Coordinates of N, CA and C in Angstrom, one line a residue:
M116 N 107.7 -138.4 -195.0 CA 107.5 -137.1 -194.5 C 106.1 -137.0 -193.9
K117 N 106.0 -136.4 -192.7 CA 104.8 -136.2 -192.0 C 103.9 -135.3 -192.7
P118 N 102.5 -135.5 -192.6 CA 101.6 -134.5 -193.2 C 101.9 -133.1 -192.8
F119 N 101.9 -132.2 -193.7 CA 102.1 -130.8 -193.5 C 103.6 -130.4 -193.2
A120 N 104.5 -131.4 -193.3 CA 105.9 -131.0 -193.2 C 106.3 -130.0 -194.2
L121 N 105.7 -130.1 -195.4 CA 106.0 -129.2 -196.5 C 105.6 -127.7 -196.2
L122 N 104.8 -127.5 -195.3 CA 104.3 -126.2 -195.0 C 105.5 -125.3 -194.6
A123 N 106.5 -125.8 -194.0 CA 107.7 -125.1 -193.6 C 108.4 -124.5 -194.9
L124 N 108.2 -125.1 -196.0 CA 108.9 -124.7 -197.2 C 108.1 -123.6 -198.0
S125 N 106.7 -123.8 -198.0 CA 105.9 -122.9 -198.8 C 104.5 -123.0 -198.2
L126 N 103.7 -121.9 -198.3 CA 102.3 -121.9 -197.9 C 101.4 -121.9 -199.1
T127 N 102.0 -122.0 -200.3 CA 101.1 -122.0 -201.5 C 101.4 -123.2 -202.5
L128 N 102.0 -124.3 -201.9 CA 102.3 -125.4 -202.8 C 101.0 -126.0 -203.4
A129 N 101.1 -126.5 -204.6 CA 100.0 -127.2 -205.3 C 100.2 -128.7 -205.1
C130 N 99.1 -129.4 -205.2 CA 99.2 -130.8 -205.0 C 99.6 -131.4 -206.3
T131 N 100.8 -132.1 -206.3 CA 101.3 -132.7 -207.6 C 101.9 -134.0 -207.2
R132 N 102.1 -134.8 -208.3 CA 102.7 -136.1 -208.1 C 104.1 -136.1 -207.5
Q133 N 104.8 -135.0 -207.8 CA 106.2 -134.9 -207.2 C 106.1 -134.7 -205.7
H134 N 105.1 -134.1 -205.2 CA 105.1 -133.8 -203.7 C 104.5 -135.0 -203.0
A135 N 103.4 -135.7 -203.5 CA 102.8 -136.7 -202.8 C 101.9 -137.5 -203.7
A136 N 101.7 -138.8 -203.4 CA 100.8 -139.6 -204.1 C 99.4 -139.3 -203.6
V137 N 98.4 -139.2 -204.4 CA 97.0 -138.9 -204.0 C 96.3 -140.3 -203.7
P138 N 95.9 -140.5 -202.5 CA 95.3 -141.7 -202.1 C 93.9 -141.9 -202.8
D139 N 93.5 -143.1 -203.0 CA 92.2 -143.5 -203.5 C 91.1 -143.0 -202.4
I140 N 90.2 -142.2 -202.8 CA 89.2 -141.7 -201.9 C 88.4 -142.8 -201.1
E141 N 88.3 -143.9 -201.7 CA 87.5 -145.0 -201.1 C 88.4 -145.7 -200.0
N142 N 89.7 -145.6 -200.0 CA 90.5 -146.3 -199.1 C 91.3 -145.4 -198.2
I143 N 91.0 -144.2 -198.1 CA 91.8 -143.3 -197.3 C 91.6 -143.5 -195.8
E144 N 92.6 -143.3 -195.0 CA 92.5 -143.4 -193.6 C 93.0 -142.1 -192.9
P145 N 92.5 -141.7 -191.8 CA 93.0 -140.4 -191.2 C 94.4 -140.6 -190.7
N146 N 95.2 -139.5 -190.9 CA 96.6 -139.6 -190.5 C 97.0 -138.3 -189.8
I147 N 96.1 -137.4 -189.5 CA 96.3 -136.2 -188.8 C 95.0 -135.8 -188.1
T148 N 95.2 -135.2 -186.9 CA 94.0 -134.7 -186.2 C 93.7 -133.2 -186.6
I149 N 92.5 -132.8 -186.4 CA 92.2 -131.4 -186.7 C 93.0 -130.5 -185.7
A150 N 93.1 -130.9 -184.5 CA 93.9 -130.1 -183.6 C 95.4 -129.9 -184.1
E151 N 95.9 -130.9 -184.6 CA 97.3 -130.9 -185.2 C 97.3 -129.9 -186.4
L152 N 96.3 -130.0 -187.2 CA 96.2 -129.1 -188.4 C 96.2 -127.6 -187.9
I153 N 95.4 -127.3 -186.9 CA 95.3 -126.0 -186.4 C 96.6 -125.5 -185.9
D154 N 97.3 -126.3 -185.1 CA 98.6 -126.0 -184.6 C 99.6 -125.7 -185.7
R155 N 99.6 -126.5 -186.7 CA 100.6 -126.4 -187.7 C 100.4 -125.2 -188.6
L156 N 99.1 -124.9 -188.8 CA 98.8 -123.8 -189.7 C 99.1 -122.4 -189.0
G157 N 98.8 -122.3 -187.7 CA 99.1 -121.1 -187.0 C 98.4 -119.9 -187.6
G158 N 97.2 -120.1 -188.1 CA 96.3 -119.0 -188.6 C 96.6 -118.7 -190.1
A159 N 97.6 -119.3 -190.7 CA 97.9 -119.0 -192.1 C 96.8 -119.6 -193.1
S160 N 96.8 -119.1 -194.3 CA 95.9 -119.7 -195.4 C 96.9 -120.5 -196.2
V161 N 96.5 -121.8 -196.4 CA 97.5 -122.7 -197.0 C 96.8 -123.6 -198.1
S162 N 97.4 -123.8 -199.2 CA 97.0 -124.9 -200.1 C 97.7 -126.1 -199.8
V163 N 97.0 -127.2 -199.5 CA 97.6 -128.4 -199.0 C 98.2 -129.2 -200.1
S164 N 99.4 -129.7 -199.9 CA 100.2 -130.3 -200.9 C 100.6 -131.8 -200.6
D165 N 100.3 -132.3 -199.4 CA 100.6 -133.6 -199.1 C 99.4 -134.5 -198.8
S166 N 99.6 -135.7 -198.3 CA 98.5 -136.6 -198.3 C 97.8 -136.6 -196.9
A167 N 97.6 -135.4 -196.3 CA 96.9 -135.3 -195.0 C 95.4 -135.7 -195.2
V168 N 94.9 -136.5 -194.3 CA 93.5 -136.9 -194.3 C 93.0 -136.8 -192.8
V169 N 91.8 -136.2 -192.7 CA 91.1 -136.0 -191.4 C 89.8 -136.8 -191.4
E170 N 89.3 -137.1 -190.3 CA 88.1 -137.9 -190.1 C 87.3 -137.2 -188.9
G171 N 86.0 -137.2 -189.0 CA 85.2 -136.6 -187.9 C 83.7 -136.8 -188.2
R172 N 83.0 -136.4 -187.2 CA 81.5 -136.5 -187.3 C 80.9 -135.1 -187.6
V173 N 79.8 -135.1 -188.4 CA 79.1 -133.8 -188.7 C 78.4 -133.4 -187.5
T174 N 78.6 -132.1 -187.1 CA 78.0 -131.6 -185.9 C 77.1 -130.4 -186.2
A175 N 77.1 -129.9 -187.4 CA 76.2 -128.8 -187.8 C 76.0 -128.9 -189.3
T176 N 74.7 -128.6 -189.7 CA 74.4 -128.6 -191.1 C 73.6 -127.4 -191.5
D177 N 73.2 -127.3 -192.8 CA 72.5 -126.1 -193.3 C 70.9 -126.3 -193.2
R178 N 70.5 -127.3 -192.5 CA 69.0 -127.6 -192.5 C 68.2 -126.4 -192.2
A179 N 68.5 -125.6 -191.2 CA 67.7 -124.5 -190.7 C 68.1 -123.2 -191.4
G180 N 69.1 -123.2 -192.3 CA 69.5 -122.0 -193.0 C 70.4 -121.1 -192.2
N181 N 70.9 -121.5 -191.0 CA 71.8 -120.6 -190.3 C 73.2 -120.9 -190.7
F182 N 73.5 -122.0 -191.3 CA 74.8 -122.3 -191.9 C 74.6 -122.4 -193.4
Y183 N 75.5 -121.7 -194.1 CA 75.3 -121.4 -195.5 C 76.3 -122.3 -196.3
R184 N 75.7 -123.3 -197.0 CA 76.5 -124.1 -198.0 C 77.7 -124.7 -197.4
E185 N 77.6 -125.1 -196.1 CA 78.8 -125.7 -195.5 C 78.2 -126.6 -194.4
F186 N 79.1 -127.5 -193.9 CA 78.8 -128.3 -192.7 C 80.0 -128.3 -191.8
I187 N 79.8 -128.6 -190.5 CA 80.9 -128.6 -189.6 C 81.2 -130.1 -189.2
M188 N 82.5 -130.4 -189.1 CA 82.9 -131.7 -188.7 C 83.8 -131.6 -187.5
D189 N 83.8 -132.6 -186.6 CA 84.6 -132.6 -185.4 C 85.2 -134.0 -185.2
D190 N 86.5 -134.1 -184.9 CA 87.1 -135.4 -184.7 C 87.4 -135.7 -183.2
G191 N 86.9 -134.8 -182.3 CA 87.1 -135.1 -180.9 C 88.3 -134.2 -180.4
T192 N 89.1 -133.7 -181.3 CA 90.3 -132.9 -180.9 C 90.0 -131.4 -181.3
G193 N 89.2 -131.2 -182.3 CA 88.9 -129.9 -182.9 C 87.9 -130.0 -184.0
A194 N 87.5 -128.9 -184.6 CA 86.5 -128.9 -185.5 C 86.9 -128.1 -186.8
M195 N 86.2 -128.4 -187.9 CA 86.6 -127.7 -189.2 C 85.3 -127.5 -190.0
A196 N 85.1 -126.4 -190.6 CA 84.0 -126.1 -191.5 C 84.4 -126.6 -192.9
I197 N 83.5 -127.4 -193.5 CA 83.8 -127.9 -194.9 C 82.9 -127.1 -195.8
M198 N 83.5 -126.3 -196.7 CA 82.8 -125.5 -197.6 C 82.4 -126.2 -198.9
A199 N 81.4 -127.1 -198.7 CA 81.1 -128.1 -199.8 C 80.3 -127.3 -200.9
G200 N 79.7 -126.2 -200.6 CA 78.9 -125.5 -201.6 C 77.6 -126.3 -201.9
G201 N 76.8 -125.8 -202.8 CA 75.5 -126.5 -203.0 C 74.5 -126.2 -201.9
Y202 N 73.4 -126.8 -202.0 CA 72.3 -126.5 -201.1 C 71.7 -127.8 -200.6
D203 N 71.0 -127.8 -199.4 CA 70.4 -129.0 -198.8 C 71.5 -130.0 -198.5
L204 N 72.7 -129.5 -198.0 CA 73.8 -130.4 -197.7 C 73.4 -131.4 -196.6
H205 N 72.4 -131.0 -195.8 CA 72.0 -131.9 -194.7 C 71.5 -133.3 -195.2
N206 N 71.0 -133.3 -196.4 CA 70.6 -134.6 -197.0 C 71.7 -135.5 -197.4
I207 N 72.9 -134.9 -197.6 CA 74.1 -135.6 -198.1 C 75.0 -135.9 -196.9
Y208 N 75.1 -134.9 -196.0 CA 76.0 -135.0 -194.8 C 75.2 -134.7 -193.6
P209 N 74.3 -135.6 -193.2 CA 73.4 -135.4 -192.0 C 74.2 -135.4 -190.7
L210 N 73.6 -134.8 -189.7 CA 74.2 -134.8 -188.3 C 74.6 -136.2 -187.9
G211 N 75.8 -136.3 -187.3 CA 76.2 -137.5 -186.7 C 77.0 -138.5 -187.6
I212 N 76.9 -138.3 -189.0 CA 77.6 -139.2 -189.9 C 79.1 -138.9 -189.8
K213 N 79.9 -140.0 -189.9 CA 81.3 -139.8 -189.9 C 81.8 -139.6 -191.4
V214 N 82.6 -138.6 -191.6 CA 83.1 -138.4 -192.9 C 84.7 -138.3 -192.9
K215 N 85.3 -138.6 -194.0 CA 86.7 -138.5 -194.1 C 87.0 -137.5 -195.2
V216 N 88.0 -136.7 -195.0 CA 88.3 -135.6 -196.0 C 89.8 -135.7 -196.4
K217 N 90.0 -135.9 -197.7 CA 91.3 -135.9 -198.3 C 91.7 -134.4 -198.6
L218 N 92.7 -133.9 -197.9 CA 93.0 -132.5 -198.0 C 93.9 -132.1 -199.1
C219 N 94.6 -133.0 -199.7 CA 95.5 -132.7 -200.8 C 94.7 -132.1 -202.0
G220 N 95.1 -130.8 -202.3 CA 94.4 -130.1 -203.4 C 93.4 -129.1 -202.9
L221 N 93.1 -129.1 -201.5 CA 92.2 -128.2 -200.9 C 93.0 -127.1 -200.3
R222 N 92.2 -126.1 -199.8 CA 92.8 -124.9 -199.2 C 92.2 -124.8 -197.8
L223 N 93.1 -124.4 -196.8 CA 92.7 -124.2 -195.4 C 92.9 -122.7 -195.0
T224 N 92.0 -122.2 -194.3 CA 92.1 -120.9 -193.7 C 91.4 -120.8 -192.4
T225 N 91.5 -119.7 -191.7 CA 90.8 -119.6 -190.4 C 89.9 -118.3 -190.5
E226 N 88.7 -118.4 -190.1 CA 87.8 -117.2 -190.0 C 87.0 -117.3 -188.7
D227 N 87.0 -116.2 -188.0 CA 86.3 -116.1 -186.7 C 86.8 -117.2 -185.8
G228 N 88.1 -117.5 -185.9 CA 88.6 -118.5 -185.0 C 88.5 -120.0 -185.5
V229 N 87.7 -120.2 -186.5 CA 87.3 -121.6 -186.9 C 88.1 -121.9 -188.2
L230 N 88.7 -123.1 -188.2 CA 89.4 -123.7 -189.4 C 88.3 -124.0 -190.5
R231 N 88.7 -123.5 -191.7 CA 87.8 -123.7 -192.8 C 88.5 -124.4 -194.0
C232 N 87.8 -125.3 -194.7 CA 88.4 -126.1 -195.8 C 87.5 -126.0 -197.0
G233 N 88.2 -125.6 -198.1 CA 87.5 -125.5 -199.4 C 88.5 -125.5 -200.6
L234 N 88.1 -124.8 -201.6 CA 89.0 -124.7 -202.8 C 89.8 -123.4 -202.8
A235 N 90.9 -123.4 -203.5 CA 91.7 -122.2 -203.6 C 90.8 -121.2 -204.5
P236 N 90.8 -119.9 -204.2 CA 90.0 -119.0 -205.0 C 90.6 -118.8 -206.3
V237 N 89.8 -118.3 -207.3 CA 90.3 -118.0 -208.6 C 91.2 -116.8 -208.6
A238 N 92.0 -116.7 -209.6 CA 93.0 -115.6 -209.7 C 92.2 -114.2 -209.6
G239 N 92.7 -113.3 -208.9 CA 92.1 -112.0 -208.7 C 91.0 -111.9 -207.7
S240 N 90.6 -113.0 -207.1 CA 89.6 -113.0 -206.0 C 90.2 -112.3 -204.8
H241 N 89.3 -111.6 -204.0 CA 89.8 -111.1 -202.7 C 89.5 -112.0 -201.6
Y242 N 88.9 -113.2 -201.9 CA 88.7 -114.2 -200.8 C 89.9 -115.1 -200.7
Q243 N 90.0 -115.6 -199.5 CA 91.1 -116.5 -199.2 C 90.8 -118.0 -199.5
I244 N 89.5 -118.3 -199.7 CA 89.0 -119.6 -199.9 C 87.7 -119.6 -200.7
D245 N 87.4 -120.7 -201.4 CA 86.1 -120.7 -202.1 C 85.4 -122.1 -201.9
Y246 N 84.1 -122.1 -202.2 CA 83.3 -123.3 -202.1 C 83.7 -124.4 -203.1
M247 N 83.4 -125.6 -202.8 CA 83.7 -126.7 -203.8 C 82.6 -126.7 -204.9
Q248 N 81.5 -126.2 -204.6 CA 80.4 -125.9 -205.6 C 79.6 -127.1 -206.0
H249 N 80.3 -128.1 -206.5 CA 79.6 -129.2 -207.2 C 79.7 -130.5 -206.5
R250 N 78.7 -131.4 -206.6 CA 78.7 -132.7 -205.9 C 79.9 -133.5 -206.3
A251 N 80.2 -133.5 -207.6 CA 81.3 -134.3 -208.1 C 82.7 -133.9 -207.5
V252 N 82.8 -132.6 -207.3 CA 84.0 -132.1 -206.6 C 84.1 -132.5 -205.2
C253 N 83.0 -132.4 -204.5 CA 82.9 -132.9 -203.1 C 83.3 -134.3 -203.0
E254 N 82.8 -135.2 -203.9 CA 83.1 -136.6 -203.8 C 84.5 -136.9 -204.1
K255 N 85.2 -136.0 -204.7 CA 86.6 -136.2 -205.0 C 87.4 -136.1 -203.7
Y256 N 86.9 -135.4 -202.7 CA 87.7 -135.1 -201.5 C 87.0 -135.6 -200.2
I257 N 85.7 -135.8 -200.3 CA 84.9 -136.2 -199.0 C 84.3 -137.5 -199.2
L258 N 84.6 -138.4 -198.2 CA 84.0 -139.7 -198.2 C 83.0 -139.9 -197.1
R259 N 81.8 -140.2 -197.4 CA 80.7 -140.4 -196.4 C 80.8 -141.9 -196.0
T260 N 80.8 -142.2 -194.7 CA 80.8 -143.5 -194.2 C 79.4 -143.9 -193.8
H261 N 79.2 -145.2 -193.4 CA 77.9 -145.7 -192.9 C 77.8 -145.6 -191.4
D262 N 78.9 -145.0 -190.8 CA 79.0 -144.8 -189.3 C 78.3 -143.6 -188.9
S263 N 77.2 -143.7 -188.1 CA 76.5 -142.5 -187.6 C 76.1 -142.7 -186.2
S264 N 76.3 -141.6 -185.4 CA 75.8 -141.6 -184.0 C 75.6 -140.2 -183.5
T265 N 74.9 -140.0 -182.4 CA 74.5 -138.7 -181.9 C 75.8 -138.1 -181.3
V266 N 75.9 -136.8 -181.7 CA 77.0 -136.0 -181.1 C 76.5 -135.1 -180.0
R267 N 77.2 -135.2 -178.9 CA 76.8 -134.5 -177.7 C 77.6 -133.2 -177.5
P268 N 77.0 -132.1 -177.1 CA 77.8 -130.9 -176.9 C 78.5 -130.9 -175.6
E269 N 79.6 -130.2 -175.5 CA 80.3 -130.0 -174.2 C 79.7 -128.8 -173.5
T270 N 79.3 -129.0 -172.3 CA 78.7 -127.9 -171.5 C 79.9 -127.1 -170.9
L271 N 79.8 -125.7 -171.1 CA 80.8 -124.8 -170.7 C 80.3 -123.7 -169.9
A272 N 81.2 -123.0 -169.2 CA 80.9 -121.6 -168.7 C 81.7 -120.7 -169.6
I273 N 81.2 -119.5 -169.8 CA 81.8 -118.5 -170.7 C 83.2 -118.3 -170.4
K274 N 83.5 -118.3 -169.1 CA 84.9 -118.0 -168.6 C 85.9 -119.1 -169.1
D275 N 85.4 -120.3 -169.4 CA 86.2 -121.4 -169.8 C 86.5 -121.5 -171.3
I276 N 86.0 -120.5 -172.0 CA 86.2 -120.6 -173.5 C 87.7 -120.4 -173.8
N277 N 88.2 -121.2 -174.7 CA 89.6 -121.0 -175.2 C 89.6 -121.4 -176.7
R278 N 90.7 -121.1 -177.4 CA 90.8 -121.2 -178.8 C 90.6 -122.6 -179.3
R279 N 90.9 -123.6 -178.5 CA 90.8 -125.0 -178.9 C 89.3 -125.4 -179.0
L280 N 88.4 -124.6 -178.5 CA 87.0 -124.9 -178.5 C 86.3 -124.3 -179.7
Y281 N 87.0 -123.4 -180.5 CA 86.4 -122.7 -181.6 C 86.0 -123.7 -182.7
G282 N 84.8 -123.6 -183.1 CA 84.2 -124.5 -184.1 C 83.6 -125.7 -183.6
R283 N 83.6 -125.9 -182.3 CA 83.1 -127.1 -181.6 C 81.7 -126.9 -181.1
L284 N 81.0 -128.0 -181.0 CA 79.6 -128.0 -180.5 C 79.6 -127.9 -179.0
V285 N 79.1 -126.8 -178.5 CA 79.1 -126.5 -177.0 C 77.7 -126.1 -176.5
R286 N 77.6 -126.1 -175.2 CA 76.3 -125.7 -174.6 C 76.6 -124.8 -173.4
F287 N 75.8 -123.7 -173.3 CA 75.9 -122.8 -172.2 C 74.6 -122.8 -171.4
E288 N 74.6 -123.0 -170.1 CA 73.5 -123.0 -169.3 C 73.2 -121.6 -168.7
S289 N 71.9 -121.4 -168.4 CA 71.5 -120.2 -167.7 C 72.0 -118.9 -168.2
L290 N 71.8 -118.7 -169.5 CA 72.1 -117.4 -170.1 C 70.8 -116.5 -170.2
H291 N 71.0 -115.2 -170.0 CA 69.8 -114.3 -170.1 C 70.1 -113.2 -171.2
H292 N 69.1 -112.8 -171.9 CA 69.2 -111.9 -173.0 C 69.6 -110.5 -172.4
A293 N 70.6 -109.9 -173.0 CA 71.1 -108.6 -172.5 C 71.2 -107.6 -173.6
D294 N 70.3 -107.7 -174.5 CA 70.2 -106.8 -175.7 C 68.9 -106.1 -175.8
T295 N 68.8 -105.1 -176.6 CA 67.6 -104.3 -176.8 C 66.7 -104.8 -177.9
L296 N 67.3 -105.5 -178.9 CA 66.5 -106.0 -180.0 C 65.9 -107.3 -179.7
G297 N 64.6 -107.5 -180.0 CA 63.8 -108.6 -179.5 C 63.7 -109.8 -180.5
L298 N 64.1 -109.6 -181.7 CA 64.1 -110.7 -182.7 C 65.5 -111.2 -183.0
W299 N 65.6 -112.4 -183.5 CA 66.9 -112.9 -183.8 C 67.5 -112.1 -185.0
H300 N 66.7 -111.7 -185.9 CA 67.2 -110.8 -187.0 C 66.1 -109.9 -187.4
C301 N 66.4 -108.6 -187.5 CA 65.3 -107.6 -187.8 C 65.9 -106.5 -188.7
D302 N 65.0 -105.6 -189.0 CA 65.4 -104.5 -190.0 C 66.5 -103.6 -189.4
E303 N 66.7 -103.6 -188.1 CA 67.7 -102.8 -187.5 C 69.1 -103.4 -187.8
D304 N 69.1 -104.7 -188.2 CA 70.4 -105.3 -188.4 C 70.8 -105.1 -189.9
Y305 N 71.9 -104.3 -190.0 CA 72.3 -103.9 -191.4 C 73.1 -105.0 -192.1
L306 N 73.6 -105.9 -191.4 CA 74.4 -107.0 -192.0 C 73.5 -108.2 -192.1
S307 N 74.0 -109.2 -192.9 CA 73.2 -110.4 -193.1 C 73.2 -111.3 -191.9
T308 N 74.2 -111.0 -191.0 CA 74.3 -111.8 -189.7 C 74.1 -110.8 -188.5
S309 N 73.2 -111.2 -187.6 CA 72.9 -110.3 -186.4 C 73.7 -110.9 -185.2
K310 N 73.8 -110.0 -184.2 CA 74.4 -110.4 -183.0 C 73.5 -110.0 -181.8
R311 N 73.2 -111.0 -180.9 CA 72.4 -110.7 -179.8 C 73.2 -111.1 -178.5
K312 N 73.3 -110.1 -177.6 CA 74.2 -110.3 -176.5 C 73.4 -111.1 -175.4
F313 N 74.2 -112.0 -174.8 CA 73.6 -112.8 -173.6 C 74.7 -112.8 -172.5
K314 N 74.2 -112.9 -171.3 CA 75.1 -112.9 -170.1 C 74.8 -114.2 -169.3
D315 N 75.8 -114.7 -168.6 CA 75.6 -115.7 -167.6 C 75.5 -115.2 -166.2
P316 N 75.2 -116.0 -165.2 CA 75.0 -115.5 -163.9 C 76.3 -114.8 -163.3
S317 N 77.5 -115.0 -163.9 CA 78.7 -114.4 -163.4 C 78.9 -113.0 -164.1
G318 N 78.0 -112.7 -165.1 CA 78.1 -111.4 -165.8 C 79.0 -111.5 -167.0
D319 N 79.5 -112.7 -167.4 CA 80.3 -112.8 -168.6 C 79.4 -112.8 -169.8
S320 N 79.9 -112.3 -170.9 CA 79.0 -112.1 -172.1 C 79.4 -113.0 -173.3
I321 N 78.4 -113.4 -174.1 CA 78.6 -114.1 -175.4 C 77.6 -113.6 -176.3
Y322 N 77.9 -113.5 -177.6 CA 76.9 -113.1 -178.6 C 76.4 -114.3 -179.4
I323 N 75.1 -114.4 -179.5 CA 74.5 -115.4 -180.4 C 74.3 -114.8 -181.8
I324 N 74.9 -115.4 -182.8 CA 74.8 -114.9 -184.1 C 73.8 -115.6 -185.0
T325 N 73.1 -114.9 -185.8 CA 72.0 -115.5 -186.6 C 72.0 -114.9 -188.0
S326 N 71.9 -115.8 -189.0 CA 71.8 -115.4 -190.4 C 70.3 -114.9 -190.7
R327 N 70.2 -113.9 -191.5 CA 68.9 -113.4 -191.9 C 68.1 -114.5 -192.6
Y328 N 68.8 -115.5 -193.1 CA 68.2 -116.6 -193.9 C 67.8 -117.8 -193.0
A329 N 68.1 -117.7 -191.7 CA 67.7 -118.8 -190.8 C 66.2 -118.9 -190.7
V330 N 65.6 -120.0 -190.7 CA 64.1 -120.2 -190.6 C 63.5 -119.6 -189.4
F331 N 64.3 -119.4 -188.3 CA 63.8 -118.8 -187.1 C 64.3 -117.3 -186.9
A332 N 64.8 -116.7 -188.0 CA 65.4 -115.4 -187.9 C 64.4 -114.3 -187.4
G333 N 63.1 -114.5 -187.8 CA 62.1 -113.5 -187.4 C 61.4 -113.7 -186.1
K334 N 61.9 -114.7 -185.4 CA 61.2 -115.1 -184.1 C 61.8 -114.4 -182.9
T335 N 61.0 -114.4 -181.8 CA 61.4 -113.6 -180.7 C 62.6 -114.3 -179.9
V336 N 63.5 -113.5 -179.5 CA 64.6 -114.0 -178.7 C 64.1 -114.3 -177.3
P337 N 64.4 -115.5 -176.8 CA 63.9 -115.8 -175.4 C 64.7 -115.0 -174.4
S338 N 64.0 -114.7 -173.3 CA 64.7 -113.9 -172.2 C 65.8 -114.7 -171.5
K339 N 65.6 -116.0 -171.4 CA 66.6 -116.8 -170.8 C 66.5 -118.2 -171.3
G340 N 67.6 -119.0 -171.0 CA 67.6 -120.4 -171.3 C 69.0 -121.0 -171.5
A341 N 69.1 -122.2 -171.9 CA 70.3 -122.8 -172.2 C 70.4 -122.9 -173.7
F342 N 71.6 -122.7 -174.3 CA 71.8 -122.6 -175.7 C 73.0 -123.5 -176.1
T343 N 72.7 -124.2 -177.2 CA 73.7 -125.1 -177.8 C 74.0 -124.6 -179.2
G344 N 75.3 -124.7 -179.6 CA 75.6 -124.3 -181.0 C 77.1 -124.4 -181.2
I345 N 77.6 -123.9 -182.4 CA 79.0 -123.9 -182.7 C 79.6 -122.6 -182.3
L346 N 80.8 -122.8 -181.6 CA 81.5 -121.6 -181.0 C 82.4 -120.9 -182.0
Y347 N 82.4 -119.6 -182.0 CA 83.2 -118.8 -182.9 C 83.8 -117.7 -182.0
H348 N 84.8 -116.9 -182.5 CA 85.4 -115.8 -181.9 C 85.8 -114.8 -182.9
D349 N 85.4 -113.6 -182.8 CA 85.7 -112.5 -183.8 C 87.0 -111.7 -183.5
G350 N 87.7 -112.2 -182.5 CA 88.9 -111.5 -182.1 C 88.6 -110.6 -180.9
K351 N 87.3 -110.3 -180.6 CA 87.0 -109.5 -179.5 C 86.0 -110.2 -178.5
H352 N 85.1 -110.9 -179.2 CA 84.0 -111.5 -178.4 C 83.8 -113.0 -178.8
P353 N 83.5 -113.9 -177.8 CA 83.0 -115.2 -178.2 C 81.6 -115.1 -178.8
M354 N 81.3 -116.0 -179.8 CA 80.0 -116.0 -180.4 C 79.6 -117.4 -180.6
L355 N 78.2 -117.6 -180.6 CA 77.6 -118.9 -180.7 C 76.6 -118.9 -181.8
K356 N 76.7 -119.9 -182.7 CA 75.7 -120.0 -183.8 C 74.9 -121.2 -183.6
L357 N 73.5 -121.0 -183.4 CA 72.6 -122.1 -183.2 C 72.4 -122.9 -184.5
R358 N 72.2 -124.2 -184.5 CA 71.9 -124.9 -185.7 C 70.4 -124.8 -186.0
D359 N 69.5 -124.8 -185.1 CA 68.1 -124.6 -185.3 C 67.5 -124.3 -183.9
E360 N 66.2 -124.2 -183.9 CA 65.5 -123.8 -182.7 C 65.6 -124.9 -181.6
K361 N 65.8 -126.1 -182.0 CA 66.0 -127.2 -181.0 C 67.2 -127.0 -180.1
D362 N 68.1 -126.1 -180.5 CA 69.2 -125.8 -179.7 C 69.0 -124.8 -178.6
I363 N 67.7 -124.5 -178.4 CA 67.3 -123.6 -177.3 C 66.5 -124.4 -176.3
D364 N 67.0 -124.4 -175.0 CA 66.3 -125.2 -174.0 C 65.8 -124.1 -173.0
F365 N 64.4 -124.0 -172.9 CA 63.8 -123.0 -172.1 C 63.7 -123.4 -170.6
R366 N 64.1 -124.6 -170.3 CA 64.0 -125.0 -168.9 C 65.0 -124.3 -168.0

């Protein structure tokens, strides 16, 4: 049976011996792409019951505080946020390292257009997914390899954004600030995440989103530049989340 074939039967199956054998985490090999996962899920929240394994490189971490208790991985076909929990994940899963994730027993959902992977929430929770929380839990599902290399963003125009790019590392050239607020996050922002509007030379818009906990949150928004980050979409607008200040090119 192909990975995720059981999804047609149920969206809440638990991982059991009857459904699939659980592979040794040290010997797992990828057998499905992230793009295939996204297509088969169709936006549903699912507890994985078969032996699906994905592999990819880390493209974003929590080093600068703009990503909270998670890292982003990309396999070249798509991207997925791994809700590992804990803090200082960049020391365990640094940029560019290749990781393998055994999905059996984990839960998948989609938020702001991006596939997310974590634990099933406890009974009575209003959340669709939860963090893995502990290092021992992460090591049950996530294998770090010794393979590491630099990940390059794909340069885009805003008009070229599509759903297959959500969660991926991208770069936009020649954006200019089109908002009235001058800091990445300030007292006027009532939520923990702010939005700053930018436009390209064609007049198309994108919002750069920033956590109040990012180390650069209180700094001045540049009037123009090129910006690299992880792409999201809230259903109305494309959004970009920077990994740190190095993702801003003032040239």
